[in-house]
Coordinates of C-alpha atoms in Angstrom, one line a residue:
Chain A
M632 CA 0.1 0.3 0.3
T633 CA 1.1 3.7 -0.9
V634 CA 0.7 6.4 -1.0
G635 CA -0.7 6.5 -4.5
D636 CA -2.9 4.2 -3.4
L637 CA -4.5 6.1 -0.9
G638 CA -4.7 9.2 -3.3
E639 CA -5.2 12.3 -1.6
F640 CA -8.3 11.5 0.6
G641 CA -6.7 8.8 1.7
V642 CA -3.3 10.6 3.2
I643 CA -5.6 13.2 4.9
Q644 CA -7.6 10.4 6.5
R645 CA -4.7 8.4 7.2
I646 CA -2.4 11.1 9.0
S647 CA -5.9 13.2 10.5
G648 CA -6.1 9.9 12.5
R649 CA -2.8 9.4 14.0
L650 CA -3.2 13.0 15.4
P651 CA -4.8 13.3 18.6
R652 CA -6.8 17.0 20.0
T653 CA -5.4 19.5 22.4
A654 CA -7.5 21.4 23.6
A655 CA -5.6 24.8 21.8
V656 CA -6.6 23.7 19.3
L657 CA -9.6 24.8 18.9
L658 CA -10.1 23.8 14.9
G659 CA -8.4 21.5 13.6
P660 CA -7.6 19.2 10.2
G661 CA -10.6 19.3 7.5
D662 CA -11.7 23.2 7.2
D663 CA -9.5 26.4 5.0
A664 CA -7.3 26.9 8.0
A665 CA -7.3 25.6 11.5
V666 CA -8.3 27.4 15.1
L667 CA -5.6 27.7 17.5
K668 CA -5.9 29.0 20.9
A669 CA -4.0 32.2 21.3
P670 CA -4.1 33.6 25.2
D671 CA -1.7 35.6 25.6
G672 CA -3.0 37.7 22.7
R673 CA 0.5 37.1 20.5
V674 CA 1.7 34.3 18.4
V675 CA 5.4 33.3 17.8
V676 CA 5.8 31.5 14.4
S677 CA 8.6 30.0 13.3
T678 CA 9.1 27.9 9.6
D679 CA 11.3 25.0 8.1
L680 CA 11.4 23.7 4.6
L681 CA 13.3 20.1 5.1
I682 CA 13.9 18.7 1.4
E683 CA 15.0 15.1 1.3
G684 CA 18.6 14.8 0.9
R685 CA 19.5 17.9 1.8
H686 CA 17.6 17.6 5.3
F687 CA 17.4 13.5 5.9
R688 CA 18.1 10.7 3.9
R689 CA 15.0 8.5 4.0
D690 CA 17.2 5.6 3.7
W691 CA 19.1 6.8 6.5
S692 CA 16.4 7.5 9.5
S693 CA 13.4 6.0 9.8
G694 CA 9.8 7.6 8.3
Y695 CA 9.8 7.9 12.5
D696 CA 12.8 9.4 13.6
I697 CA 12.3 12.3 10.6
G698 CA 9.1 13.0 11.7
R699 CA 10.2 13.5 16.0
K700 CA 13.3 15.8 14.3
A701 CA 11.1 17.8 12.1
A702 CA 9.2 18.2 15.0
A703 CA 11.3 18.7 16.9
Q704 CA 14.0 21.8 14.9
N705 CA 10.7 23.8 14.6
L706 CA 9.3 23.1 18.6
S707 CA 12.8 24.5 19.5
D708 CA 12.8 27.8 17.9
I709 CA 9.3 28.6 19.9
V710 CA 10.8 27.4 22.9
A711 CA 13.9 30.0 22.2
M712 CA 12.1 32.6 22.2
G713 CA 10.5 31.4 26.1
A714 CA 7.2 30.4 24.2
D715 CA 4.7 27.1 24.9
P716 CA 4.7 25.7 21.5
T717 CA 0.2 24.5 20.8
A718 CA 0.6 23.4 16.9
L719 CA 2.8 22.7 14.3
V720 CA 1.0 23.2 10.8
V721 CA 2.8 20.7 8.2
G722 CA 2.8 20.7 4.1
L723 CA 4.0 17.3 3.2
G724 CA 5.2 16.9 -0.7
L725 CA 5.0 13.2 -0.6
P726 CA 6.6 10.8 -3.7
A727 CA 3.3 8.6 -4.6
D728 CA 5.5 6.0 -4.0
V729 CA 6.3 6.5 -0.4
P730 CA 4.6 3.8 2.0
A731 CA 1.5 4.9 3.9
D732 CA 3.5 2.5 6.8
W733 CA 6.0 5.0 6.4
L734 CA 3.6 8.0 6.4
D735 CA 1.9 6.5 9.9
A736 CA 6.2 6.4 11.4
L737 CA 6.5 10.5 9.8
T738 CA 3.2 10.8 11.6
D739 CA 3.7 9.3 14.8
G740 CA 7.0 10.8 15.2
F741 CA 5.4 14.7 14.8
R742 CA 3.3 13.1 17.3
D743 CA 5.1 11.9 19.4
E744 CA 7.7 14.9 20.3
C745 CA 4.2 17.5 20.0
D746 CA 3.4 15.0 23.0
L747 CA 6.2 16.4 24.4
V748 CA 5.1 19.5 25.1
G749 CA 1.3 19.2 24.9
A750 CA 0.8 20.3 21.0
T751 CA -0.3 18.2 17.8
V752 CA 0.0 18.6 14.2
A753 CA -3.6 21.1 14.0
G754 CA -3.6 20.8 10.1
G755 CA -1.9 21.5 6.7
D756 CA -1.4 20.6 3.3
I757 CA -0.6 17.2 0.8
A758 CA 1.4 17.6 -2.3
R759 CA 2.7 15.7 -4.9
S760 CA 6.4 16.2 -5.3
E761 CA 9.2 14.4 -6.5
T762 CA 10.9 12.9 -3.2
V763 CA 9.6 13.9 0.4
V764 CA 10.4 17.6 1.6
L765 CA 8.5 19.3 4.3
G766 CA 6.8 22.2 5.0
V767 CA 6.7 22.6 8.7
T768 CA 5.0 25.5 10.6
A769 CA 5.2 25.2 15.2
L770 CA 3.1 28.5 16.9
G771 CA 3.4 29.0 20.3
D772 CA 1.9 31.4 23.3
L773 CA 3.8 34.0 25.3
G774 CA 2.1 34.0 28.5
G775 CA 2.7 36.8 29.1
R776 CA 6.1 36.4 28.8
S777 CA 8.2 39.1 26.8
P778 CA 9.5 37.0 24.2
V779 CA 13.4 36.5 24.7
T780 CA 15.4 37.7 21.4
R781 CA 18.6 37.2 20.8
S782 CA 19.3 40.9 20.5
G783 CA 19.0 41.6 24.5
A784 CA 23.2 40.5 25.3
R785 CA 24.3 43.2 27.7
P786 CA 28.5 42.8 28.7
G787 CA 28.8 41.4 32.0
D788 CA 25.6 38.9 31.4
V789 CA 26.4 35.2 32.0
V790 CA 26.5 33.7 29.0
A791 CA 25.1 29.6 29.7
V792 CA 23.8 26.4 27.3
A793 CA 20.5 23.9 28.7
G794 CA 20.1 20.6 27.4
R795 CA 22.3 18.1 24.8
L796 CA 26.2 19.3 22.9
G797 CA 28.8 17.4 20.8
Y798 CA 26.1 14.1 21.0
A799 CA 25.1 14.9 17.3
A800 CA 28.4 15.5 16.1
A801 CA 29.8 12.3 17.5
G802 CA 27.5 10.1 16.7
L803 CA 27.6 11.4 13.0
A804 CA 31.0 11.3 13.3
L805 CA 30.4 7.7 14.6
L806 CA 28.3 6.8 11.5
G807 CA 30.8 8.2 9.2
A808 CA 33.9 6.0 10.7
G809 CA 31.4 2.7 10.3
V810 CA 30.4 1.9 13.5
T811 CA 26.2 1.5 13.4
G812 CA 26.1 -0.2 17.6
G813 CA 28.0 -1.1 20.5
P814 CA 27.9 -0.3 24.6
P815 CA 24.4 1.8 25.2
E816 CA 26.6 5.5 25.3
L817 CA 27.7 4.9 22.2
V818 CA 24.5 4.0 21.1
A819 CA 22.8 6.6 22.8
L820 CA 25.3 9.0 20.6
L821 CA 24.4 7.4 17.7
E822 CA 20.4 7.6 18.2
A823 CA 21.3 11.3 18.9
H824 CA 22.8 12.1 15.1
R825 CA 18.9 11.0 14.4
R826 CA 17.1 12.5 16.9
P827 CA 17.3 15.5 19.1
L828 CA 16.2 16.4 22.0
P829 CA 15.1 19.6 22.7
P830 CA 15.6 21.0 26.8
Y831 CA 12.0 22.3 26.1
P832 CA 11.1 23.2 29.3
C833 CA 14.3 25.0 29.9
G834 CA 13.1 27.6 27.4
P835 CA 9.8 29.3 29.2
R836 CA 10.7 29.2 32.1
A837 CA 14.8 31.2 31.4
A838 CA 12.4 33.8 30.0
L839 CA 10.7 33.8 33.4
L840 CA 14.3 33.9 35.2
G841 CA 14.7 37.4 33.4
A842 CA 17.5 35.7 29.8
T843 CA 18.2 39.3 28.0
A844 CA 19.4 36.5 24.9
M845 CA 18.1 33.5 24.4
L846 CA 18.4 31.1 20.3
D847 CA 18.2 27.7 19.8
V848 CA 21.7 25.3 18.6
S849 CA 21.1 24.1 15.6
D850 CA 24.5 25.2 13.5
G851 CA 27.4 25.1 16.2
L852 CA 27.5 26.8 20.0
L853 CA 29.9 29.0 18.1
Q854 CA 27.9 30.0 15.3
D855 CA 25.0 30.5 17.4
L856 CA 26.7 32.5 19.8
G857 CA 28.1 34.2 16.6
H858 CA 24.3 35.6 16.3
V859 CA 23.2 36.6 19.1
A860 CA 26.7 38.6 19.7
D861 CA 26.2 40.3 16.1
A862 CA 22.3 40.7 16.9
S863 CA 23.5 42.4 20.4
G864 CA 26.3 44.4 19.5
V865 CA 28.0 42.5 21.9
A866 CA 31.1 39.6 22.6
V867 CA 30.7 36.3 24.1
A868 CA 33.9 35.1 25.5
L869 CA 33.6 31.2 26.5
D870 CA 35.7 28.7 29.4
A871 CA 35.8 25.7 27.6
A872 CA 36.5 24.2 30.8
A873 CA 32.8 25.3 32.2
L874 CA 31.1 23.9 28.9
P875 CA 29.5 20.2 29.5
V876 CA 31.2 17.8 27.5
P877 CA 30.5 14.6 28.7
E878 CA 32.0 11.5 29.8
T879 CA 30.1 9.9 26.9
L880 CA 31.6 12.6 24.1
T881 CA 35.2 11.7 25.8
A882 CA 34.7 8.3 25.0
A883 CA 34.0 8.5 22.0
A884 CA 35.8 10.9 21.1
R885 CA 38.9 8.7 22.0
H886 CA 37.3 6.3 20.1
L887 CA 37.4 7.7 16.7
G888 CA 40.5 10.5 17.9
A889 CA 38.9 13.5 17.9
D890 CA 38.3 16.1 20.4
P891 CA 34.7 16.0 22.1
L892 CA 35.3 19.5 22.6
E893 CA 34.9 20.6 19.1
W894 CA 31.4 18.9 18.5
V895 CA 31.1 20.8 22.3
L896 CA 31.7 24.0 20.7
T897 CA 30.9 23.5 16.4
G898 CA 28.0 20.4 16.6
G899 CA 24.5 21.3 15.1
D900 CA 21.2 19.4 15.7
D901 CA 21.3 19.3 18.9
H902 CA 19.1 21.2 19.8
A903 CA 20.5 22.7 22.9
L904 CA 19.3 25.7 24.1
A905 CA 21.5 29.0 24.3
A906 CA 21.4 32.2 27.2
T907 CA 22.4 35.0 28.4
F908 CA 21.4 36.0 32.3
P909 CA 21.7 39.2 34.0
S910 CA 24.5 38.4 36.2
E911 CA 22.2 38.3 39.4
V912 CA 20.1 35.4 38.2
R913 CA 20.8 32.1 40.1
L914 CA 21.1 29.7 37.5
P915 CA 18.6 26.4 38.1
P916 CA 20.6 22.9 37.6
E917 CA 19.7 22.5 34.1
W918 CA 21.7 26.0 33.0
T919 CA 25.3 25.3 32.8
P920 CA 26.9 28.8 32.7
A921 CA 30.0 28.4 30.5
G922 CA 30.8 32.7 29.5
V923 CA 30.7 35.7 30.1
V924 CA 29.3 38.7 28.2
T925 CA 31.4 41.4 26.8
E926 CA 32.2 44.3 25.1
G927 CA 33.5 43.8 21.2
R928 CA 32.0 41.5 18.8
G929 CA 32.2 37.7 18.3
V930 CA 32.6 35.0 20.4
R931 CA 36.3 33.6 21.9
V932 CA 37.4 30.5 23.2
D933 CA 39.2 30.9 26.3
G934 CA 40.1 34.5 25.0
Q935 CA 41.0 33.2 21.5
T936 CA 38.8 35.1 18.6
R937 CA 37.1 32.0 17.3
T938 CA 34.3 33.6 15.1
E939 CA 34.1 36.8 13.6
G940 CA 30.7 36.7 12.7
G941 CA 29.2 37.1 9.0
W942 CA 27.4 33.9 8.9
D943 CA 27.2 32.1 6.2
H944 CA 26.1 28.0 5.2
F945 CA 24.3 28.5 2.6
R946 CA 26.9 27.5 0.0
G947 CA 27.3 24.8 2.5
Chain B
M1053 CA 23.9 37.3 -9.7
T1054 CA 22.1 34.4 -9.0
V1055 CA 21.5 33.0 -5.1
G1056 CA 24.3 31.4 -5.0
D1057 CA 26.3 34.1 -5.6
L1058 CA 24.3 35.9 -2.4
G1059 CA 25.0 33.1 0.1
E1060 CA 22.1 32.1 2.6
F1061 CA 22.6 35.6 4.6
G1062 CA 23.2 37.8 0.8
V1063 CA 19.4 36.3 0.0
I1064 CA 17.7 36.6 3.8
Q1065 CA 19.1 40.3 3.8
R1066 CA 18.2 41.0 0.4
I1067 CA 14.4 39.6 0.8
S1068 CA 14.0 41.4 5.0
G1069 CA 14.7 44.6 2.5
R1070 CA 12.1 44.6 0.4
L1071 CA 9.6 43.6 2.8
P1072 CA 7.8 46.5 4.8
R1073 CA 6.9 45.9 9.1
T1074 CA 3.6 46.1 9.5
A1075 CA 2.0 47.2 13.0
A1076 CA 0.8 43.1 13.3
V1077 CA 4.1 42.2 13.2
L1078 CA 6.1 42.6 16.8
L1079 CA 9.3 40.8 15.7
G1080 CA 10.3 39.8 12.2
P1081 CA 12.6 37.9 10.2
G1082 CA 15.8 37.1 12.3
D1083 CA 15.5 35.4 15.7
D1084 CA 14.8 31.8 15.9
A1085 CA 10.7 32.6 15.5
A1086 CA 8.5 35.8 14.5
V1087 CA 5.6 37.4 17.0
L1088 CA 2.8 38.8 15.6
K1089 CA 0.0 40.0 16.9
A1090 CA -3.6 38.2 17.6
P1091 CA -5.5 40.3 19.3
D1092 CA -8.9 38.2 18.9
G1093 CA -7.4 35.6 21.1
R1094 CA -7.6 32.8 18.5
V1095 CA -5.4 32.8 16.1
V1096 CA -6.5 30.9 12.8
V1097 CA -3.3 29.6 10.1
S1098 CA -3.6 27.8 6.5
T1099 CA -0.1 26.5 4.8
D1100 CA 0.3 25.1 1.5
L1101 CA 4.2 24.1 -0.6
L1102 CA 3.9 24.9 -4.0
I1103 CA 6.4 23.1 -5.6
E1104 CA 8.2 23.9 -9.5
G1105 CA 6.7 21.3 -11.7
R1106 CA 3.6 21.0 -10.2
H1107 CA 1.8 24.3 -9.0
F1108 CA 4.3 26.6 -11.3
R1109 CA 6.9 26.8 -14.1
R1110 CA 9.2 29.5 -14.2
D1111 CA 9.3 29.3 -17.7
W1112 CA 5.2 30.3 -17.8
S1113 CA 4.7 32.2 -15.2
S1114 CA 7.4 35.3 -13.8
G1115 CA 9.0 35.2 -10.2
Y1116 CA 5.8 38.3 -9.5
D1117 CA 3.0 36.3 -10.0
I1118 CA 3.9 32.8 -9.0
G1119 CA 4.8 35.4 -5.5
R1120 CA 1.2 36.8 -5.8
K1121 CA -0.1 33.6 -6.7
A1122 CA 1.0 31.8 -4.0
A1123 CA 0.6 34.5 -1.0
A1124 CA -3.0 34.9 -2.5
Q1125 CA -4.2 31.3 -1.9
N1126 CA -3.2 31.5 1.3
L1127 CA -5.0 34.5 2.3
S1128 CA -7.4 33.5 0.3
D1129 CA -8.2 30.8 3.1
I1130 CA -8.0 33.6 6.0
V1131 CA -10.6 35.2 4.9
A1132 CA -12.9 32.3 4.0
M1133 CA -12.9 31.7 7.7
G1134 CA -13.6 34.6 7.9
A1135 CA -10.4 36.3 9.7
D1136 CA -8.3 38.8 8.7
P1137 CA -4.8 38.4 7.9
T1138 CA -2.4 39.4 9.2
A1139 CA 0.9 37.6 8.0
L1140 CA 2.7 34.6 6.4
V1141 CA 5.9 32.8 7.5
V1142 CA 7.2 31.5 3.4
G1143 CA 9.4 28.5 3.6
L1144 CA 12.1 28.8 0.5
G1145 CA 13.7 26.2 -1.2
L1146 CA 15.7 27.4 -3.8
P1147 CA 18.7 25.8 -6.4
A1148 CA 21.1 28.2 -6.2
D1149 CA 21.4 29.1 -10.1
V1150 CA 18.2 31.2 -9.7
P1151 CA 19.4 34.3 -10.5
A1152 CA 18.6 37.2 -8.1
D1153 CA 16.7 39.3 -10.1
W1154 CA 13.8 36.6 -10.5
L1155 CA 14.0 36.6 -6.4
D1156 CA 13.4 39.9 -5.9
A1157 CA 10.4 39.8 -8.2
L1158 CA 9.0 37.0 -6.4
T1159 CA 9.4 38.6 -3.0
D1160 CA 7.5 41.8 -4.5
G1161 CA 4.9 39.7 -6.5
F1162 CA 4.5 38.4 -1.9
R1163 CA 4.8 41.9 -0.6
D1164 CA 2.2 43.1 -3.1
E1165 CA -0.4 40.6 -2.8
C1166 CA 0.0 40.7 1.0
D1167 CA -0.5 44.7 0.4
L1168 CA -3.8 44.1 -0.4
V1169 CA -5.2 43.5 3.0
G1170 CA -2.5 44.4 5.6
A1171 CA -0.5 42.2 6.1
T1172 CA 3.8 41.3 5.7
V1173 CA 6.2 38.5 5.5
A1174 CA 7.2 38.0 9.1
G1175 CA 9.2 35.2 8.6
G1176 CA 10.9 32.4 7.3
D1177 CA 13.7 30.0 6.5
I1178 CA 16.5 29.8 3.6
A1179 CA 17.5 25.5 2.3
R1180 CA 18.9 25.5 -1.1
S1181 CA 16.8 22.6 -3.3
E1182 CA 16.5 20.9 -6.5
T1183 CA 14.2 23.1 -7.8
V1184 CA 12.0 26.2 -6.1
V1185 CA 10.0 25.1 -3.1
L1186 CA 7.9 27.7 -1.2
G1187 CA 5.7 26.4 1.6
V1188 CA 3.7 28.9 2.5
T1189 CA 1.9 30.0 5.8
A1190 CA -0.3 31.9 7.0
L1191 CA -1.7 34.0 9.7
G1192 CA -5.4 36.0 10.5
D1193 CA -6.8 37.4 13.1
L1194 CA -11.1 36.3 13.9
G1195 CA -11.1 40.1 15.1
G1196 CA -14.3 38.9 17.6
R1197 CA -16.0 36.7 14.7
S1198 CA -17.1 32.9 15.0
P1199 CA -14.5 31.1 12.9
V1200 CA -16.7 30.1 9.6
T1201 CA -16.1 26.6 8.5
R1202 CA -17.2 24.1 6.3
S1203 CA -19.9 22.3 8.2
G1204 CA -23.0 24.9 9.2
A1205 CA -24.8 24.5 6.3
R1206 CA -28.5 24.0 6.5
P1207 CA -31.0 23.0 5.1
G1208 CA -33.1 26.3 3.6
D1209 CA -29.9 28.5 3.3
V1210 CA -29.2 30.3 0.2
V1211 CA -26.0 29.6 -1.5
A1212 CA -23.7 32.6 -2.9
V1213 CA -20.1 33.5 -4.1
A1214 CA -18.6 36.6 -4.7
G1215 CA -15.2 36.7 -6.9
R1216 CA -14.7 36.0 -10.2
L1217 CA -15.1 32.0 -11.2
G1218 CA -14.0 30.4 -14.9
Y1219 CA -11.6 33.6 -15.2
A1220 CA -7.8 31.3 -14.6
A1221 CA -10.1 28.4 -16.4
A1222 CA -10.6 30.5 -19.6
G1223 CA -7.1 31.8 -19.4
L1224 CA -5.3 28.5 -19.0
A1225 CA -7.8 27.3 -22.2
L1226 CA -6.8 30.2 -24.0
L1227 CA -3.2 29.6 -23.2
G1228 CA -3.5 26.1 -24.5
A1229 CA -5.0 26.6 -27.9
G1230 CA -2.0 29.2 -28.5
V1231 CA -3.7 32.6 -28.0
T1232 CA -1.6 34.6 -26.3
G1233 CA -2.9 38.3 -26.7
G1234 CA -5.5 39.7 -28.0
P1235 CA -8.4 42.7 -26.9
P1236 CA -8.2 43.5 -23.0
E1237 CA -11.1 41.2 -22.0
L1238 CA -8.8 38.0 -23.6
V1239 CA -5.5 39.2 -21.9
A1240 CA -7.7 40.2 -18.1
L1241 CA -8.5 36.1 -19.0
L1242 CA -4.6 35.2 -19.8
E1243 CA -4.0 37.7 -16.9
A1244 CA -7.0 35.8 -14.7
H1245 CA -4.3 32.3 -14.6
R1246 CA -1.3 33.6 -13.6
R1247 CA -2.6 35.8 -11.6
P1248 CA -6.1 35.5 -8.6
L1249 CA -7.8 38.6 -7.3
P1250 CA -9.5 37.1 -4.9
P1251 CA -12.2 39.0 -2.9
Y1252 CA -10.6 39.5 0.2
P1253 CA -13.3 42.5 2.1
C1254 CA -15.6 39.5 1.1
G1255 CA -14.3 36.9 4.3
P1256 CA -15.1 38.9 7.1
R1257 CA -17.5 40.4 5.4
A1258 CA -20.1 37.1 5.2
A1259 CA -18.9 36.2 8.9
L1260 CA -20.5 39.6 10.2
L1261 CA -23.3 38.8 8.0
G1262 CA -24.2 36.1 9.7
A1263 CA -22.5 33.7 6.9
T1264 CA -23.2 29.5 8.1
A1265 CA -20.6 27.7 5.8
M1266 CA -18.1 29.3 3.5
L1267 CA -14.8 28.4 1.6
D1268 CA -12.3 29.2 -0.6
V1269 CA -12.5 28.0 -4.3
S1270 CA -9.8 26.3 -5.4
D1271 CA -11.0 23.5 -7.0
G1272 CA -13.3 24.6 -8.9
L1273 CA -16.9 25.4 -7.3
L1274 CA -18.4 22.4 -7.2
Q1275 CA -15.9 20.3 -5.8
D1276 CA -15.8 22.6 -3.5
L1277 CA -19.3 22.2 -2.4
G1278 CA -18.9 19.1 -2.9
H1279 CA -16.8 20.0 0.5
V1280 CA -19.5 21.8 2.4
A1281 CA -21.7 19.2 1.6
D1282 CA -20.4 16.6 2.5
A1283 CA -19.1 18.3 6.4
S1284 CA -22.2 20.0 6.3
G1285 CA -24.5 16.2 5.9
V1286 CA -26.5 18.2 2.9
A1287 CA -27.2 19.2 -0.5
V1288 CA -26.6 21.9 -3.2
A1289 CA -27.9 22.8 -5.4
L1290 CA -27.1 25.5 -7.9
D1291 CA -28.8 27.2 -10.4
A1292 CA -26.9 27.3 -12.9
A1293 CA -28.7 30.0 -14.5
A1294 CA -27.9 32.5 -11.3
L1295 CA -24.1 31.5 -12.2
P1296 CA -22.8 34.7 -12.4
V1297 CA -21.0 34.0 -16.6
P1298 CA -20.0 37.2 -18.5
E1299 CA -19.4 38.7 -21.6
T1300 CA -15.8 37.9 -21.7
L1301 CA -15.7 34.6 -20.3
T1302 CA -18.9 34.2 -23.0
A1303 CA -16.6 35.5 -26.2
A1304 CA -13.1 33.2 -24.7
A1305 CA -15.3 30.3 -24.7
R1306 CA -16.9 31.0 -28.1
H1307 CA -13.3 31.7 -30.2
L1308 CA -12.3 28.7 -28.3
G1309 CA -16.0 26.0 -29.6
A1310 CA -16.2 25.9 -25.5
D1311 CA -18.9 25.8 -22.4
P1312 CA -18.4 29.4 -20.7
L1313 CA -20.2 27.2 -17.9
E1314 CA -18.1 24.4 -17.0
W1315 CA -15.5 27.1 -16.6
V1316 CA -17.7 29.0 -13.7
L1317 CA -18.8 25.1 -12.6
T1318 CA -15.0 23.5 -13.0
G1319 CA -12.6 25.5 -13.2
G1320 CA -9.9 26.3 -9.7
D1321 CA -7.1 28.5 -8.9
D1322 CA -9.4 32.1 -9.0
H1323 CA -9.8 31.9 -5.3
A1324 CA -13.5 32.8 -5.0
L1325 CA -15.5 32.1 -2.1
A1326 CA -18.6 30.8 -1.4
A1327 CA -20.5 30.5 1.3
T1328 CA -23.9 29.7 2.8
F1329 CA -26.3 32.3 4.4
P1330 CA -29.6 31.9 6.2
S1331 CA -32.5 32.8 4.0
E1332 CA -33.6 36.2 5.6
V1333 CA -29.9 37.6 4.8
R1334 CA -30.0 41.0 2.9
L1335 CA -26.7 40.1 0.7
P1336 CA -24.9 42.4 -0.4
P1337 CA -23.9 43.1 -4.0
E1338 CA -20.7 41.0 -4.4
W1339 CA -22.5 38.8 -3.2
T1340 CA -23.9 36.5 -6.4
P1341 CA -27.1 34.2 -5.0
A1342 CA -26.5 30.8 -7.7
G1343 CA -28.7 28.5 -5.1
V1344 CA -30.2 26.8 -2.4
V1345 CA -29.3 24.4 0.2
T1346 CA -31.7 21.3 0.9
E1347 CA -31.7 17.6 2.9
G1348 CA -29.2 15.0 0.8
R1349 CA -26.1 15.0 -0.3
G1350 CA -23.6 16.0 -3.2
V1351 CA -24.7 19.3 -5.4
R1352 CA -27.1 19.0 -8.4
V1353 CA -27.0 21.9 -10.7
D1354 CA -30.6 22.6 -12.3
G1355 CA -31.0 19.2 -11.1
Q1356 CA -28.8 17.9 -12.2
T1357 CA -26.3 15.5 -9.2
R1358 CA -23.1 16.8 -10.4
T1359 CA -21.3 15.2 -7.4
E1360 CA -21.5 12.7 -5.1
G1361 CA -18.5 13.2 -2.9
G1362 CA -16.0 11.8 -1.9
W1363 CA -13.1 13.9 -4.1
D1364 CA -9.7 12.6 -4.9
H1365 CA -7.4 15.1 -6.6
F1366 CA -3.4 13.3 -4.8
R1367 CA -3.7 11.0 -8.2
G1368 CA -4.5 14.0 -10.6

């Protein structure tokens, strides 16, 4: 059974049937548009386009993992503003020969990742396409909080990180070296490459704590802190010894003759959060202080300049 | 100068520089997410995926027209709920060899169509892709009105249409017959194929008038009224003589030996609105009454059954 056998109507019914309704969804799939609660009176919205062969490969990741990852990276953008995700809408481009089972798995991946934050897929669009294309839009509610942008970091602020850093990069390096299994801690890294574990609750909580700037680490800590430095007109000085480099990463790096700190500094795809806080804020344990904001520009690690700003990865 | 020459950062700057900010956009492009006003406390959201070669062709339509059409079809979904569009977010997949001029024209098309409803593009995502892909999401505000769904039509209601019907289909038929120019009324039909003129103000106004069901006519009047009939559990009886068949269509049909009524009944892409109203509602002139809602199912024209429901165009 393929998507082509199901037809558009069948595909929509099949997807809708696997998705829960949540209280935030006042009107779900099946009309011209969905209607969501936006109790704050403002809505936070972020969109990503994921294209097969560039952002994912069906022979490398299951439909389930692709769904989880696609949802995660969008939900993470919402919490990085300090908001609570309410729903996704998903435009889905599908070749006719995609198996119905794959579609089910993709849907379940979206559903399970959304479940982590109490959200769901509230609507979407189906189109035929040569390769799988996902246009994912996430919406969220600020619950009365001010959005935490990239531009509010001030000299004297503390730089802190929440969530995993370097795991996905280590997993990719292991896969590249032909490691496809092993002890649980290695498998966890392989899994991390396929599926991020964003620290969802940390985003809204950071807004409440008074974070001055925050973003989702999707391109690597250095690069993303470079965006904060650029947008805020400040410099970021990281202390390498303060960054979390767990034994899992160290062991994998030893195995590959790599430097685990580089994974932590430059690895993307984990969707950790990086934020700046006024120095007087008492950070809860999920945040690891790892540097300070200073006058200047760019990002330094142990006093050494690592980024100058002006990132570009369209050509990458 | 191509998109590849500009790079991701250059593309984003170039697009952002051409877009106005509106009062509804509290935080625009450049952060993890945009923040929009949602004064109603609910947000209406619709998404569409448009794929080159399937939904548009760069050799048939200009970048400007593609932008206008992509914006129009999404904005139309918002007004079809009775809401006022506030903003779009756009995921844009681009081959590196796309000329920068084409990107400018696309952006201007989005901008000018959004201008018609006081909206703008508030954010987006850029990705490299083999062909142009547009993931367009529109958001809107209900302004205290109830959303007008597809499921509220009741026997006794009047069926009415607003906006142009059959124009885009006539334009396509003319193009197919090799007509690429001629008197202004023919050119208007060719234009209609490239760029719809949705009757934006009619949507929110219909909600205020008490419309019981409404939708955006994107797949053809019969097919779309079939959705209303299905969702509402009723039948729709159209009176062919009441449907608007302007002289422009009649003349083009005469030229091609076609039936203009078929264009009106089955042509998509004009993004007219079709709605049902309680019979006591005094319809303003922009709405043309063209039938009634009855018990039963499906859509009849002059007593003859034309749809049974269960539409499917995934295979189409």
